[in-house]
């Protein structure tokens, strides 16, 4: 069984910072991409930031220069440092990990989500 456990969400004022963490546990291995998506009420889920195993990153245009994704492959953990937060960043943030388990194929696993609320 694979679990992705997120932490670090909360309520912050505009201009503030939060750091999200997501740790993968269980029999998952050969993790390639890890990243973060978000979903605001009434909107579709969108990719916020992604990192491959070798460190190649990509970002949603609206968060470039404000958010930074990093990961620790030995700990199967991905982080999202969010600075200069804006009210429009308010959403549930989900982490993902693309990996495999013994006897199976590569698939995407998801965390349960953590709420980020930015007040104006």
mmCIF file of N, CA and C in Angstrom, residues 18-61:
data_model
loop_
_atom_site.group_PDB
_atom_site.id
_atom_site.type_symbol
_atom_site.label_atom_id
_atom_site.label_comp_id
_atom_site.label_asym_id
_atom_site.label_seq_id
_atom_site.Cartn_x
_atom_site.Cartn_y
_atom_site.Cartn_z
ATOM 1 N N UNK A 18 4.302 29.858 3.316
ATOM 2 C CA UNK A 18 4.023 28.537 3.862
ATOM 3 C C UNK A 18 4.934 27.535 3.175
ATOM 4 N N UNK A 19 5.215 26.461 3.865
ATOM 5 C CA UNK A 19 5.995 25.379 3.277
ATOM 6 C C UNK A 19 5.224 24.078 3.419
ATOM 7 N N UNK A 20 4.908 23.480 2.288
ATOM 8 C CA UNK A 20 4.221 22.202 2.269
ATOM 9 C C UNK A 20 5.233 21.064 2.143
ATOM 10 N N UNK A 21 4.910 19.964 2.802
ATOM 11 C CA UNK A 21 5.729 18.761 2.695
ATOM 12 C C UNK A 21 4.835 17.582 2.333
ATOM 13 N N UNK A 22 5.408 16.631 1.620
ATOM 14 C CA UNK A 22 4.664 15.427 1.251
ATOM 15 C C UNK A 22 5.633 14.261 1.243
ATOM 16 N N UNK A 23 5.357 13.279 2.092
ATOM 17 C CA UNK A 23 6.220 12.111 2.201
ATOM 18 C C UNK A 23 5.489 10.870 1.691
ATOM 19 N N UNK A 24 6.151 10.144 0.809
ATOM 20 C CA UNK A 24 5.601 8.892 0.294
ATOM 21 C C UNK A 24 6.095 7.725 1.137
ATOM 22 N N UNK A 25 5.202 6.819 1.439
ATOM 23 C CA UNK A 25 5.585 5.642 2.213
ATOM 24 C C UNK A 25 4.947 4.397 1.594
ATOM 25 N N UNK A 26 5.420 3.244 2.050
ATOM 26 C CA UNK A 26 4.917 2.003 1.491
ATOM 27 C C UNK A 26 5.893 1.430 0.488
ATOM 28 N N UNK A 27 5.392 0.592 -0.401
ATOM 29 C CA UNK A 27 6.258 -0.164 -1.288
ATOM 30 C C UNK A 27 6.555 0.544 -2.607
ATOM 31 N N UNK A 28 6.253 1.818 -2.693
ATOM 32 C CA UNK A 28 6.504 2.546 -3.936
ATOM 33 C C UNK A 28 8.006 2.711 -4.163
ATOM 34 N N UNK A 29 8.432 2.532 -5.404
ATOM 35 C CA UNK A 29 9.837 2.742 -5.732
ATOM 36 C C UNK A 29 9.920 3.268 -7.164
ATOM 37 N N UNK A 30 11.148 3.514 -7.599
ATOM 38 C CA UNK A 30 11.361 4.111 -8.930
ATOM 39 C C UNK A 30 10.472 5.334 -9.141
ATOM 40 N N UNK A 31 10.447 6.206 -8.137
ATOM 41 C CA UNK A 31 9.648 7.420 -8.250
ATOM 42 C C UNK A 31 10.329 8.375 -9.211
ATOM 43 N N UNK A 32 9.611 8.790 -10.236
ATOM 44 C CA UNK A 32 10.171 9.780 -11.152
ATOM 45 C C UNK A 32 9.597 11.145 -10.776
ATOM 46 N N UNK A 33 8.514 11.544 -11.394
ATOM 47 C CA UNK A 33 7.979 12.867 -11.108
ATOM 48 C C UNK A 33 7.292 12.906 -9.742
ATOM 49 N N UNK A 34 7.527 13.994 -9.040
ATOM 50 C CA UNK A 34 6.766 14.335 -7.828
ATOM 51 C C UNK A 34 6.359 15.796 -7.973
ATOM 52 N N UNK A 35 5.214 16.121 -7.451
ATOM 53 C CA UNK A 35 4.803 17.503 -7.623
ATOM 54 C C UNK A 35 3.582 17.868 -6.821
ATOM 55 N N UNK A 36 3.058 19.046 -7.166
ATOM 56 C CA UNK A 36 1.914 19.599 -6.459
ATOM 57 C C UNK A 36 0.880 20.112 -7.452
ATOM 58 N N UNK A 37 -0.358 19.815 -7.154
ATOM 59 C CA UNK A 37 -1.501 20.357 -7.866
ATOM 60 C C UNK A 37 -2.354 21.115 -6.851
ATOM 61 N N UNK A 38 -3.257 21.905 -7.347
ATOM 62 C CA UNK A 38 -4.205 22.575 -6.460
ATOM 63 C C UNK A 38 -5.565 22.666 -7.122
ATOM 64 N N UNK A 39 -6.572 22.769 -6.268
ATOM 65 C CA UNK A 39 -7.936 22.910 -6.760
ATOM 66 C C UNK A 39 -8.688 23.884 -5.876
ATOM 67 N N UNK A 40 -9.124 24.965 -6.481
ATOM 68 C CA UNK A 40 -9.932 25.957 -5.783
ATOM 69 C C UNK A 40 -11.406 25.627 -6.004
ATOM 70 N N UNK A 41 -12.292 26.096 -5.124
ATOM 71 C CA UNK A 41 -13.726 25.817 -5.280
ATOM 72 C C UNK A 41 -14.245 26.252 -6.637
ATOM 73 N N UNK A 42 -14.934 25.349 -7.319
ATOM 74 C CA UNK A 42 -15.521 25.668 -8.615
ATOM 75 C C UNK A 42 -14.552 25.683 -9.774
ATOM 76 N N UNK A 43 -13.306 25.304 -9.507
ATOM 77 C CA UNK A 43 -12.294 25.315 -10.575
ATOM 78 C C UNK A 43 -11.703 23.928 -10.760
ATOM 79 N N UNK A 44 -11.079 23.730 -11.924
ATOM 80 C CA UNK A 44 -10.425 22.463 -12.183
ATOM 81 C C UNK A 44 -9.092 22.383 -11.457
ATOM 82 N N UNK A 45 -8.672 21.164 -11.207
ATOM 83 C CA UNK A 45 -7.360 20.958 -10.601
ATOM 84 C C UNK A 45 -6.293 21.372 -11.597
ATOM 85 N N UNK A 46 -5.275 22.087 -11.111
ATOM 86 C CA UNK A 46 -4.200 22.542 -11.983
ATOM 87 C C UNK A 46 -2.843 22.201 -11.389
ATOM 88 N N UNK A 47 -1.889 21.960 -12.279
ATOM 89 C CA UNK A 47 -0.532 21.655 -11.848
ATOM 90 C C UNK A 47 0.135 22.944 -11.367
ATOM 91 N N UNK A 48 0.708 22.904 -10.190
ATOM 92 C CA UNK A 48 1.398 24.057 -9.624
ATOM 93 C C UNK A 48 2.901 23.958 -9.853
ATOM 94 N N UNK A 49 3.471 22.816 -9.523
ATOM 95 C CA UNK A 49 4.911 22.627 -9.668
ATOM 96 C C UNK A 49 5.203 21.143 -9.747
ATOM 97 N N UNK A 50 6.248 20.825 -10.509
ATOM 98 C CA UNK A 50 6.626 19.431 -10.678
ATOM 99 C C UNK A 50 8.131 19.311 -10.740
ATOM 100 N N UNK A 51 8.646 18.184 -10.273
ATOM 101 C CA UNK A 51 10.086 17.942 -10.287
ATOM 102 C C UNK A 51 10.341 16.496 -10.685
ATOM 103 N N UNK A 52 11.243 16.307 -11.658
ATOM 104 C CA UNK A 52 11.653 14.962 -11.998
ATOM 105 C C UNK A 52 12.726 14.495 -11.016
ATOM 106 N N UNK A 53 13.075 13.237 -11.114
ATOM 107 C CA UNK A 53 14.049 12.679 -10.178
ATOM 108 C C UNK A 53 15.408 13.355 -10.310
ATOM 109 N N UNK A 54 15.747 13.807 -11.516
ATOM 110 C CA UNK A 54 17.056 14.449 -11.692
ATOM 111 C C UNK A 54 17.017 15.940 -11.409
ATOM 112 N N UNK A 55 15.855 16.440 -10.954
ATOM 113 C CA UNK A 55 15.788 17.824 -10.520
ATOM 114 C C UNK A 55 15.238 18.812 -11.530
ATOM 115 N N UNK A 56 14.798 18.343 -12.674
ATOM 116 C CA UNK A 56 14.186 19.243 -13.641
ATOM 117 C C UNK A 56 12.821 19.674 -13.117
ATOM 118 N N UNK A 57 12.587 20.984 -13.090
ATOM 119 C CA UNK A 57 11.351 21.505 -12.507
ATOM 120 C C UNK A 57 10.522 22.257 -13.536
ATOM 121 N N UNK A 58 9.236 22.346 -13.244
ATOM 122 C CA UNK A 58 8.329 23.160 -14.051
ATOM 123 C C UNK A 58 7.301 23.779 -13.114
ATOM 124 N N UNK A 59 6.797 24.953 -13.510
ATOM 125 C CA UNK A 59 5.887 25.701 -12.652
ATOM 126 C C UNK A 59 4.716 26.269 -13.448
ATOM 127 N N UNK A 60 3.604 26.425 -12.762
ATOM 128 C CA UNK A 60 2.488 27.196 -13.279
ATOM 129 C C UNK A 60 2.959 28.641 -13.433
ATOM 130 N N UNK A 61 2.591 29.280 -14.526
ATOM 131 C CA UNK A 61 3.102 30.633 -14.777
ATOM 132 C C UNK A 61 2.825 31.591 -13.621
#
